[in-house]
Short mmCIF file of C-alpha atoms and ligand atoms in Angstrom, two decimals:
data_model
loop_
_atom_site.label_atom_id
_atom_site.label_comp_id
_atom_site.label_asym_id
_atom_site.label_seq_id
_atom_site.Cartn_x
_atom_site.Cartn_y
_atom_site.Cartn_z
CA UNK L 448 -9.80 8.65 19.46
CA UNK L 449 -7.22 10.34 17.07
CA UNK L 450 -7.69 14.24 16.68
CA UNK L 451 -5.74 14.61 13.44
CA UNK L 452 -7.81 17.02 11.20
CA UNK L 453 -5.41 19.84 12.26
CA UNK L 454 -2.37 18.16 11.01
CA UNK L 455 -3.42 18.29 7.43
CA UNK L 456 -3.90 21.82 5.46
CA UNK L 457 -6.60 20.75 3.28
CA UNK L 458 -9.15 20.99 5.74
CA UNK L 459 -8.27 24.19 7.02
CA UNK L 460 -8.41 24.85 3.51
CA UNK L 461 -11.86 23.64 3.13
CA UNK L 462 -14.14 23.83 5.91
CA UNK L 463 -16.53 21.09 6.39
CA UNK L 464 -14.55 18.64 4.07
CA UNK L 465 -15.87 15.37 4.77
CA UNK L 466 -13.13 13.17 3.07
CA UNK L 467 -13.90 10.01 3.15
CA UNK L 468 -11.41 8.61 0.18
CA UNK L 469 -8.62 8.11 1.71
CA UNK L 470 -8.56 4.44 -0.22
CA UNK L 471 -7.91 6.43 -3.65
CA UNK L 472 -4.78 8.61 -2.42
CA UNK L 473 -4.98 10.22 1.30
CA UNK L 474 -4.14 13.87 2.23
CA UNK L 475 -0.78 14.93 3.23
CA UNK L 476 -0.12 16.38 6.45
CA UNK L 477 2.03 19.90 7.07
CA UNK L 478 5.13 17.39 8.52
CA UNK L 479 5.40 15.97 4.90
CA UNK L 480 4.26 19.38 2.48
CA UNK L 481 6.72 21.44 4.57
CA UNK L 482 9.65 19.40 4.89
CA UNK L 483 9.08 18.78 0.67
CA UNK L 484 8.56 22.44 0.22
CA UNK L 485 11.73 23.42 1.94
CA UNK L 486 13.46 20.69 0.57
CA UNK L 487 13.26 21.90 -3.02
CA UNK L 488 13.74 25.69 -1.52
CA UNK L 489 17.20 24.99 -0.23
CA UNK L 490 18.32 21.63 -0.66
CA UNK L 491 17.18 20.24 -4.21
CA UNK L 492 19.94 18.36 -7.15
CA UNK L 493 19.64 15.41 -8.99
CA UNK L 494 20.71 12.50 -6.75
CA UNK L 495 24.18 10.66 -7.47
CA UNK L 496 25.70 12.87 -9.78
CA UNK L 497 26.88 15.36 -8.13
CA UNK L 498 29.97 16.33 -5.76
CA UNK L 499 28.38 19.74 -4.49
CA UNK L 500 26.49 20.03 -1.26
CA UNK L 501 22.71 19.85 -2.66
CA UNK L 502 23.32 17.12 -4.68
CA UNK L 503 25.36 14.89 -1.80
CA UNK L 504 22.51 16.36 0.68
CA UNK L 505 19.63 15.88 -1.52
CA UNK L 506 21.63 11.75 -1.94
CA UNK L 507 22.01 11.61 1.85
CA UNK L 508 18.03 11.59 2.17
CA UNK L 509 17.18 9.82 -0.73
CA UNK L 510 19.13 6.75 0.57
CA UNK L 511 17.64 7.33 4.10
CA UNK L 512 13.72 6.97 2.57
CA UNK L 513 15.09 3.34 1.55
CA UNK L 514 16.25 2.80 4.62
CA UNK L 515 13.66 3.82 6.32
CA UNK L 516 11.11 1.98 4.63
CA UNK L 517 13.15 -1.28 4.44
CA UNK L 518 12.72 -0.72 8.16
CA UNK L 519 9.26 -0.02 8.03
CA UNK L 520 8.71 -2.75 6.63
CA UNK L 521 10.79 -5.18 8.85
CA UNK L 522 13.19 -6.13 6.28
CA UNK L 523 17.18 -5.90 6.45
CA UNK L 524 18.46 -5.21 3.32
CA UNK L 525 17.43 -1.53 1.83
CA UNK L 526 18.71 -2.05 -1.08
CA UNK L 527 16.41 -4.90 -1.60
CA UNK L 528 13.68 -1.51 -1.52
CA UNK L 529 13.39 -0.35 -5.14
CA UNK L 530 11.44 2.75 -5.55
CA UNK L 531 9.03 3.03 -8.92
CA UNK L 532 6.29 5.19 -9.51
CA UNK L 533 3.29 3.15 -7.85
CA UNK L 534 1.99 -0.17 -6.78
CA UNK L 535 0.83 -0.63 -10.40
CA UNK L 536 4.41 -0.08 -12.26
CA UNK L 537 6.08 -2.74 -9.49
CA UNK L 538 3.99 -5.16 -10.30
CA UNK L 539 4.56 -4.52 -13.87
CA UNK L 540 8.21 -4.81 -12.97
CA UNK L 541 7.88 -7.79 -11.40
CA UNK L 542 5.34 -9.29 -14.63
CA UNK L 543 8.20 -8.14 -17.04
CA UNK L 544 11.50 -9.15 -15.40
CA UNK L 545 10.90 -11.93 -13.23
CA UNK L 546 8.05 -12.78 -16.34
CA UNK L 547 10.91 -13.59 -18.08
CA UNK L 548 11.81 -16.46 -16.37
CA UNK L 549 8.73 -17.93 -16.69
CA UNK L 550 7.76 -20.91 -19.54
CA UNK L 551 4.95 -22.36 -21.26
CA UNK L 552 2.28 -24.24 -18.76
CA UNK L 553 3.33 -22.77 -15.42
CA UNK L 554 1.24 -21.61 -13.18
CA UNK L 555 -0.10 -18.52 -11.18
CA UNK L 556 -2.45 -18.12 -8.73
CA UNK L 557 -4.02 -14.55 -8.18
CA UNK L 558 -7.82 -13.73 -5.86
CA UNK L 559 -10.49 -12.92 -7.87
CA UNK L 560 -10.79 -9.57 -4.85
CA UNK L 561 -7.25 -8.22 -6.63
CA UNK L 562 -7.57 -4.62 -8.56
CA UNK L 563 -6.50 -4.73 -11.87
CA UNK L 564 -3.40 -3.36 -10.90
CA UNK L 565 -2.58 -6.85 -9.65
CA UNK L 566 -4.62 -8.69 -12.31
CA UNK L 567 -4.30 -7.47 -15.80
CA UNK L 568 -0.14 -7.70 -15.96
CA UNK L 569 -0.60 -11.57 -15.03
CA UNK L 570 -3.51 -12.14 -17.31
CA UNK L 571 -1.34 -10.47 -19.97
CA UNK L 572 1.39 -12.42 -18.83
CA UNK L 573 -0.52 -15.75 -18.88
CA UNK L 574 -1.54 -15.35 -22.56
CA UNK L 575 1.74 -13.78 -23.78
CA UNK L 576 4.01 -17.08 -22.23
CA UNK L 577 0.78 -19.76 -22.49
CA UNK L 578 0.86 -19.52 -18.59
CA UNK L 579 -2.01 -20.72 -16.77
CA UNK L 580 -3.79 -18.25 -14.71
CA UNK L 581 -5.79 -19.44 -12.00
CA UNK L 582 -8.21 -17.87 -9.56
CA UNK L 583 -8.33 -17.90 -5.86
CA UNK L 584 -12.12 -17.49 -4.88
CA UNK L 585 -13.68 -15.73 -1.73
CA UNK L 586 -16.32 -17.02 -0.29
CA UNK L 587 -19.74 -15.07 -1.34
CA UNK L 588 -21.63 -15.16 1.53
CA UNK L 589 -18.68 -14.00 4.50
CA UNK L 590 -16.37 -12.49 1.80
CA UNK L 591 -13.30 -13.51 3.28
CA UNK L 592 -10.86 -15.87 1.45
CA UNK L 593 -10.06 -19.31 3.19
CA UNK L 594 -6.56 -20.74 2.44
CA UNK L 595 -7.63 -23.50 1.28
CA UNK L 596 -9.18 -21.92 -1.90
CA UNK L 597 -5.48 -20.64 -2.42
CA UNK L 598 -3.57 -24.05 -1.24
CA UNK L 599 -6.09 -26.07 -3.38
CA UNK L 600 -4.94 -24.49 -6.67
CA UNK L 601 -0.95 -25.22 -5.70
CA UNK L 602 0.32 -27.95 -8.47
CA UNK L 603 3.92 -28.93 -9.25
CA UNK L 604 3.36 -26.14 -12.31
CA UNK L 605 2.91 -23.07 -9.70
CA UNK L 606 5.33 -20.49 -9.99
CA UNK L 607 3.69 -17.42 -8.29
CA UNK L 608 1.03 -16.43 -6.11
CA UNK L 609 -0.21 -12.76 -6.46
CA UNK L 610 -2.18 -11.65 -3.76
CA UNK L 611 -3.26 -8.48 -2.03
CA UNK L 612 -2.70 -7.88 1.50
CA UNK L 613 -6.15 -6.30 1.92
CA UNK L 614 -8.92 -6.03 -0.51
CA UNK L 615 -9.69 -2.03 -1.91
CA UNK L 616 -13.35 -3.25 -2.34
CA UNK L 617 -14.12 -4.79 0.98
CA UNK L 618 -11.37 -4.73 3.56
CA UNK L 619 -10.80 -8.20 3.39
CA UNK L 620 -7.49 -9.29 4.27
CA UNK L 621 -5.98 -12.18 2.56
CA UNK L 622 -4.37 -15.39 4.74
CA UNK L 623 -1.18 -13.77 3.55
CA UNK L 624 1.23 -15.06 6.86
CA UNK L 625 0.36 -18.60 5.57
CA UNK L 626 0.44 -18.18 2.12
CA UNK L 627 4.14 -17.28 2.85
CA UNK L 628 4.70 -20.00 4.58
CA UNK L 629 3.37 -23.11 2.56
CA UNK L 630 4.50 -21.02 -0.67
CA UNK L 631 8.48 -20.95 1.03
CA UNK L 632 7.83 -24.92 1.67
CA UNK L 633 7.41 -25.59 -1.87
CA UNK L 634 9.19 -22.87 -3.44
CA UNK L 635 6.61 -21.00 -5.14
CA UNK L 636 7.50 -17.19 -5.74
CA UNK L 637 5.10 -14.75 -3.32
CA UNK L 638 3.89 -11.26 -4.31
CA UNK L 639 2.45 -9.06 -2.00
CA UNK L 640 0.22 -6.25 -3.04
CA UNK L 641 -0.03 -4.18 0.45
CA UNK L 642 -1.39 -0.89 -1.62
CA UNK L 643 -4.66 -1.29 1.13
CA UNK L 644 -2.29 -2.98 4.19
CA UNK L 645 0.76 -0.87 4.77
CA UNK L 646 -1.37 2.38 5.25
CA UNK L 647 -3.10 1.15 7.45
CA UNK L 648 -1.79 -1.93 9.89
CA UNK L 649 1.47 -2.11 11.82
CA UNK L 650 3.88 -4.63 9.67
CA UNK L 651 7.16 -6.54 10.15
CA UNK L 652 7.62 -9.36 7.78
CA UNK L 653 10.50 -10.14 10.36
CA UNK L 654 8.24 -10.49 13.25
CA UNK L 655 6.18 -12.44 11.36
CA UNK L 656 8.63 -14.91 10.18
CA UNK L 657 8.17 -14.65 6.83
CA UNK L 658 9.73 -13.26 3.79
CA UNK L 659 8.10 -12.45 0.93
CA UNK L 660 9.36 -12.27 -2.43
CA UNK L 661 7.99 -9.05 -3.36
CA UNK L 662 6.44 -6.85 -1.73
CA UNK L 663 4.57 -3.91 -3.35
CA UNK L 664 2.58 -0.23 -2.13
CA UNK L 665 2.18 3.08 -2.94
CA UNK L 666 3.43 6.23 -1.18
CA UNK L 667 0.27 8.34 -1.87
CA UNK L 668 -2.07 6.25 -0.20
CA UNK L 669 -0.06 6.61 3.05
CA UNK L 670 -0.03 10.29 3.41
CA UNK L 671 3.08 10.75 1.20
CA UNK L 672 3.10 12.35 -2.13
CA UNK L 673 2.02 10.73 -5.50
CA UNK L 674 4.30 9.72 -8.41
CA UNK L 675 6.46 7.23 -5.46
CA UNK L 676 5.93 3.49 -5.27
CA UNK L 677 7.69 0.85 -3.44
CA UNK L 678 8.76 -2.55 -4.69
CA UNK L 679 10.91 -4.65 -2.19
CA UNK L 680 11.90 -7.64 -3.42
CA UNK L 681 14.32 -11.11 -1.82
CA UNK L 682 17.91 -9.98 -2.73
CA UNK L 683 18.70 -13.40 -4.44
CA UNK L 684 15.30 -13.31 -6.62
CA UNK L 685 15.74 -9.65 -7.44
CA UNK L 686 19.57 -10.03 -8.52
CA UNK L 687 18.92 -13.06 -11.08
CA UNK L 688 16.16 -10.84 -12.65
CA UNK L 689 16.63 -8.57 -15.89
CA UNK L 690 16.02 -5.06 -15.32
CA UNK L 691 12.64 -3.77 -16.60
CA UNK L 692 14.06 -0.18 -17.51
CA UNK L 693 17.54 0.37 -18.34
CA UNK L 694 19.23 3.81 -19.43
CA UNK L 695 21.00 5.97 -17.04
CA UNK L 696 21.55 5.67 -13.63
CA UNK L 697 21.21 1.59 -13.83
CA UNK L 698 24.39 0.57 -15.17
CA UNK L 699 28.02 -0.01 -14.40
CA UNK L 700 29.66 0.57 -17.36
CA UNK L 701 28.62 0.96 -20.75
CA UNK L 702 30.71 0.33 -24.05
CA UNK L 703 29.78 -0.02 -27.39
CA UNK L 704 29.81 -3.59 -27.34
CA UNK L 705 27.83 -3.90 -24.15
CA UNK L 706 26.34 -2.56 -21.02
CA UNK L 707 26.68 -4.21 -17.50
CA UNK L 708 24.04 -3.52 -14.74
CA UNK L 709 24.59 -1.48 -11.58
CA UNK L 710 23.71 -3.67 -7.86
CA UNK L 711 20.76 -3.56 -6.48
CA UNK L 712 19.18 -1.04 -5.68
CA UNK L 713 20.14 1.28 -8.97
CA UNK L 714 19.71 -1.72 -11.26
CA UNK L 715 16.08 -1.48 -11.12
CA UNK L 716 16.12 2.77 -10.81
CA UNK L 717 17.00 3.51 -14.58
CA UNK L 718 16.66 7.56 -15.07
CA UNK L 719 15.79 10.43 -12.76
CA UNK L 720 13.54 9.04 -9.79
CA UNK L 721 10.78 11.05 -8.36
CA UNK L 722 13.35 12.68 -5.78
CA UNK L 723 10.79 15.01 -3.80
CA UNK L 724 8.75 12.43 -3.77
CA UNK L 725 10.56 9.34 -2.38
CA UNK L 726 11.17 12.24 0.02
CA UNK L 727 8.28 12.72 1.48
CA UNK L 728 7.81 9.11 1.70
CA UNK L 729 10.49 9.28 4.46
CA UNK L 730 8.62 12.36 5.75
CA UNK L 731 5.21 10.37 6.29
CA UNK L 732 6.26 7.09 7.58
CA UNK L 733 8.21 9.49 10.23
CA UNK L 734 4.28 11.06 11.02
CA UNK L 735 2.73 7.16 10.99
CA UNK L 736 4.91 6.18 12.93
CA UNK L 737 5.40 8.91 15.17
CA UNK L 738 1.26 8.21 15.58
CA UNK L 739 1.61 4.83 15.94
CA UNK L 740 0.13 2.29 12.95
CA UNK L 741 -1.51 0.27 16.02
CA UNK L 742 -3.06 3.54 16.72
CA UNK L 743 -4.30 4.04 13.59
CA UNK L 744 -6.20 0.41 12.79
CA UNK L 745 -7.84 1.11 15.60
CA UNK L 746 -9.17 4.16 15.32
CA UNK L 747 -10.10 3.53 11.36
CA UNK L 748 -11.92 0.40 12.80
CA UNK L 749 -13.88 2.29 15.42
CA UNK L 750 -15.13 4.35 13.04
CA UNK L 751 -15.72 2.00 10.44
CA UNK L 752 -17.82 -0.56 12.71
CA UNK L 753 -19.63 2.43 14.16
CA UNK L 754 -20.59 4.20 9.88
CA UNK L 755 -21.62 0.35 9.23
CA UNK L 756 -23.74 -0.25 12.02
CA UNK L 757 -25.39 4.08 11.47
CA UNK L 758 -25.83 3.00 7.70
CA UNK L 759 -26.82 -0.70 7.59
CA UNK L 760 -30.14 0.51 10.03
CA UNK L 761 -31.01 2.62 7.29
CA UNK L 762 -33.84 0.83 5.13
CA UNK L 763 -32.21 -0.49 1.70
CA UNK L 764 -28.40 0.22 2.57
CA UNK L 765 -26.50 -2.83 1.95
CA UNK L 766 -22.99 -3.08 3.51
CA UNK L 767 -20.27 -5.19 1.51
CA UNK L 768 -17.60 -6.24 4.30
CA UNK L 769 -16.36 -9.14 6.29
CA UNK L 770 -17.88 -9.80 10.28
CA UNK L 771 -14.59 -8.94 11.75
CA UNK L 772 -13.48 -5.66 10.61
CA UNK L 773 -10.65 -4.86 9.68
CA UNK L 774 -9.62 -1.26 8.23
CA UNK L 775 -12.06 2.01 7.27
CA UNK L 776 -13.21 0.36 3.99
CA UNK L 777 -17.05 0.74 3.88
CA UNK L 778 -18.41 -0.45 0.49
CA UNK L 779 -22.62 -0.08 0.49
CA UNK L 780 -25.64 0.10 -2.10
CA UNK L 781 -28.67 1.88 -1.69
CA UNK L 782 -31.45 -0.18 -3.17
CA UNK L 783 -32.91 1.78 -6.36
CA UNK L 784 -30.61 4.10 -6.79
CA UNK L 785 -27.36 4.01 -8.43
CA UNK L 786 -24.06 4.69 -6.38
CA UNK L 787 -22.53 7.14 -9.06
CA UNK L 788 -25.95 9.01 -7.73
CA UNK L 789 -25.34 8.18 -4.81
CA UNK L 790 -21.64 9.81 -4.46
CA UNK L 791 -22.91 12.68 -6.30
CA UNK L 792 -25.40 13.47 -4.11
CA UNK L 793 -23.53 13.40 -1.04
CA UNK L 794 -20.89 15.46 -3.27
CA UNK L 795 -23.44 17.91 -2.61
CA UNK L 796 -23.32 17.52 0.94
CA UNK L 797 -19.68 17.90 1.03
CA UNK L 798 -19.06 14.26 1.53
CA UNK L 799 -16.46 12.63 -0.80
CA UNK L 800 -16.97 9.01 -1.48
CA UNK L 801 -16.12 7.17 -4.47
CA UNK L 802 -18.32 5.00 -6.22
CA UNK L 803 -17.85 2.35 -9.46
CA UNK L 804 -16.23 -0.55 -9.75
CA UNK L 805 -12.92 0.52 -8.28
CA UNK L 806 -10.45 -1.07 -10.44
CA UNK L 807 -12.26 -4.47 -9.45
CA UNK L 808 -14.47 -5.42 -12.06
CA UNK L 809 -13.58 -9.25 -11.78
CA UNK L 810 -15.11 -8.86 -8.13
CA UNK L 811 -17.72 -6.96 -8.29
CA UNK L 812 -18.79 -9.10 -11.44
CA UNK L 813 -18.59 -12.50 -9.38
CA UNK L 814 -20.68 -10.62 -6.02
CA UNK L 815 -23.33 -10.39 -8.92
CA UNK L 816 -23.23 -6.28 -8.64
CA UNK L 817 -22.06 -3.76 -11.02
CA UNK L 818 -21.21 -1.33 -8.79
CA UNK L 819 -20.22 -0.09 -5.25
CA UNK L 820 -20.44 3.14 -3.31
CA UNK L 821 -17.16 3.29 -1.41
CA UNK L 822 -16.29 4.90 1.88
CA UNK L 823 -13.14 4.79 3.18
CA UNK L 824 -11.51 6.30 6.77
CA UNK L 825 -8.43 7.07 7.65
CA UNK L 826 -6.58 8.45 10.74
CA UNK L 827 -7.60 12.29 10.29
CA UNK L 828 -11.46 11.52 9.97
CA UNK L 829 -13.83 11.03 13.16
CA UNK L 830 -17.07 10.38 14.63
CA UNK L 831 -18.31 13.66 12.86
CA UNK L 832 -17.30 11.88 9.54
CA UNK L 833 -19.55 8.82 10.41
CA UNK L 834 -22.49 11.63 11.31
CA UNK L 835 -21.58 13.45 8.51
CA UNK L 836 -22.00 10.39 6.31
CA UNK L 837 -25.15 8.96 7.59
CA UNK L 838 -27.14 12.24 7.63
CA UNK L 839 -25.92 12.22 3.46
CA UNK L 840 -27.25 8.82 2.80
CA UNK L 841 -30.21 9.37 4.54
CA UNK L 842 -30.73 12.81 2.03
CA UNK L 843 -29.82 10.42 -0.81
CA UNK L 844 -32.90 8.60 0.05
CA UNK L 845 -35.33 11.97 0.39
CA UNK L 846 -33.82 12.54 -3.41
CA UNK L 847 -34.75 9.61 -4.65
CA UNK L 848 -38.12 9.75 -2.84
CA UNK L 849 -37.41 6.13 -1.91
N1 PLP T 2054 -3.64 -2.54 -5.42
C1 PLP T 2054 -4.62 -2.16 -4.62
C2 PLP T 2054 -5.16 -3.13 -3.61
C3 PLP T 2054 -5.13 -0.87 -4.71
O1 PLP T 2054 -6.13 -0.48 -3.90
C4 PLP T 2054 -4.59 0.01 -5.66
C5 PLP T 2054 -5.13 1.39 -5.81
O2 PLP T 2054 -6.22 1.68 -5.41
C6 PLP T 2054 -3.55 -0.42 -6.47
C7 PLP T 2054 -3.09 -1.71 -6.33
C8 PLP T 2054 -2.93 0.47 -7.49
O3 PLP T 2054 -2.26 1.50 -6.86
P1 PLP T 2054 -1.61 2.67 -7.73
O4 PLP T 2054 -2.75 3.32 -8.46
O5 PLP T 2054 -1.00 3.57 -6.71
O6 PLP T 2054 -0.64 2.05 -8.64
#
């Protein structure tokens, strides 16, 4: 089992934290605060601009977080790795620019277990361009999604499938390999939302034999800081697409007349980027790694299996996740009482859940619910988490007198 807890500050800070919401944002170990800190103590420019030591420094590691996570994530170009703000404003890229190309009656095929993040741009999309929209379903009773409710929607008209690595809600993971695959075959467009994967599983799209169009995540949800999101997207697809912001930074050379665009990567990095915090993006796949991501599926899985099996044996806890599990994701009810209750009871206790519809409502409206509680583990929590947890939803129960 990991022993991590020491590594990050915040529970130090706060003795007998129970964080168990690592699938909102995770904590930050010291390896990532302290390089940042320093960073912007002796180091800090704008990137790019300058000829002076800080500013060629501060470059130097900007350009080695793209390279770095072009390597995490078994690719081989980095400048095919555009960094935006979060999962949410790459797939808006992708919506608006590569949007663009799309006409009247094409199609796109999204899972009804996406957040909104990865569902709302394409619905807006769909109604904007008279696209078609269609709707990948899991299956209600094992709540994993066969391929073949994704293959059967493919028609000549298919332009894109949108799909999430993992769901937020239940830890499903999506037949993503061969959705790759048969998409490639036909020449449908791929997007990847890995906001609940990369944290959490080892990855190499390389390894794997497949290469997605776009690939999407978010730096905060893998120990890194927030305001830093990745897009990485095919060099060929990315290059005939429009830029989504333009200004400084993105261009080659501006007249009056007109502008032209910068390469890749700067053509889709218009303005000031969120330096420090593409930074410690660099910082924290250096401590995953260094742990090992095998490592850390595991041990979020032990833990997982073990809080479902504590919790389910409790009378009127319902647990919301696939057989075969795959991540920390733990998404439960308590019969009669309602899980905004419930997280603010075990609030109480110390234990930090979430609980609502987590950015899923089209989900948690076809499971027939209306809401979930929602524990998640990550690398730094342990068996005294899962205790921890158990003991609170058994107190949640004395409240309620149930
Ligand atoms: N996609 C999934 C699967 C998520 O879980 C989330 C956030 O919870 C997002 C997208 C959106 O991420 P962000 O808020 O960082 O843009």
């Amino acid at each position: 089992m990991l022993d991590l807890k020491k590594d990050f500050p915040i529970f130090g800070e706060n003795p007998g934290l129970c964080f168990l919401d690592s699938g909102a944002s995770a904590q930050k170990p010291s390896y990532v605060i302290d390089f940042v800190a320093d960073f912007y103590r002796k180091t800090y420019a704008n990137i790019h601009r300058g000829v002076y030591k800080q500013s060629w420094e501060t470059t130097v590691l900007y350009d080695k977080a793209r390279e770095k996570t072009a390597e995490f994530l078994g690719v081989d170009s980095p400048e095919s790795i555009i960094f935006t703000k979060n999962t949410t404003e790459s797939i808006n890229l992708v919506a608006y620019s590569f949007g663009e190309t799309l006409k009247e009656g094409d199609e796109i095929i999204v899972s009804i277990m996406e957040h909104h993040a990865n569902f709302v741009p394409w619905q807006r999309l769909a109604e904007k361009k008279s696209l078609k929209l269609k709707i990948a379903y899991i299956d209600r009773e094992s709540l994993i999604l066969p391929l073949e409710n994704i293959t059967k929607l493919i028609t000549d008209k298919t332009k894109l499938i949108a799909l999430s690595m993992c769901s937020n809600v239940l830890g499903t993971i999506s037949p993503f390999v061969e959705v790759c695959k048969i998409a490639e075959e036909k020449g449908i467009k791929v997007l990847l939302d890995g906001a609940q994967y990369m944290p959490h599983h080892k990855i190499n799209f390389k390894e794997l034999g497949i290469n997605p169009d776009f690939v999407v995540f978010s730096g905060h949800k893998l120990c890194a800081f927030d305001g830093v999101g990745v897009l990485y997207g095919k060099k060929e697809v990315l290059e005939e697409m429009e830029p989504f912001l333009t200004g400084g930074d993105m261009i080659e050379s501006v007249s009056i007349e007109k502008t032209e665009f910068a390469p890749l990567p700067n053509k889709f990095e218009a303005g000031t980027p969120p330096i420090g915090a593409v930074i410690s993006l660099l910082k924290a796949i250096e401590y995953l790694e260094g742990i090992g991501l095998d490592k850390i599926e595991e041990h979020e899985k032990t833990l997982a299996k073990e809080a479902i099996k504590r919790i389910k044996e409790i009378e009127g806890v319902h647990v919301f996740a696939p057989e075969r599990i795959s991540n920390g994701i733990v998404s439960f009810t308590i019969d009669g009482i309602h899980p905004h209750d419930i997280a603010t009871i075990l609030a109480e206790d110390n234990v930090c859940i979430r609980a609502g519809m987590h950015c899923a409502e089209p989900l948690i409206t076809y499971l027939n619910q209306d809401s979930f509680a929602r524990a998640t583990f990550y690398l730094y929590n342990d068996l005294e988490d899962v205790e921890r947890l158990v003991k609170a939803v058994k107190r949640c129960k004395e409240v309620f007198k149930l």
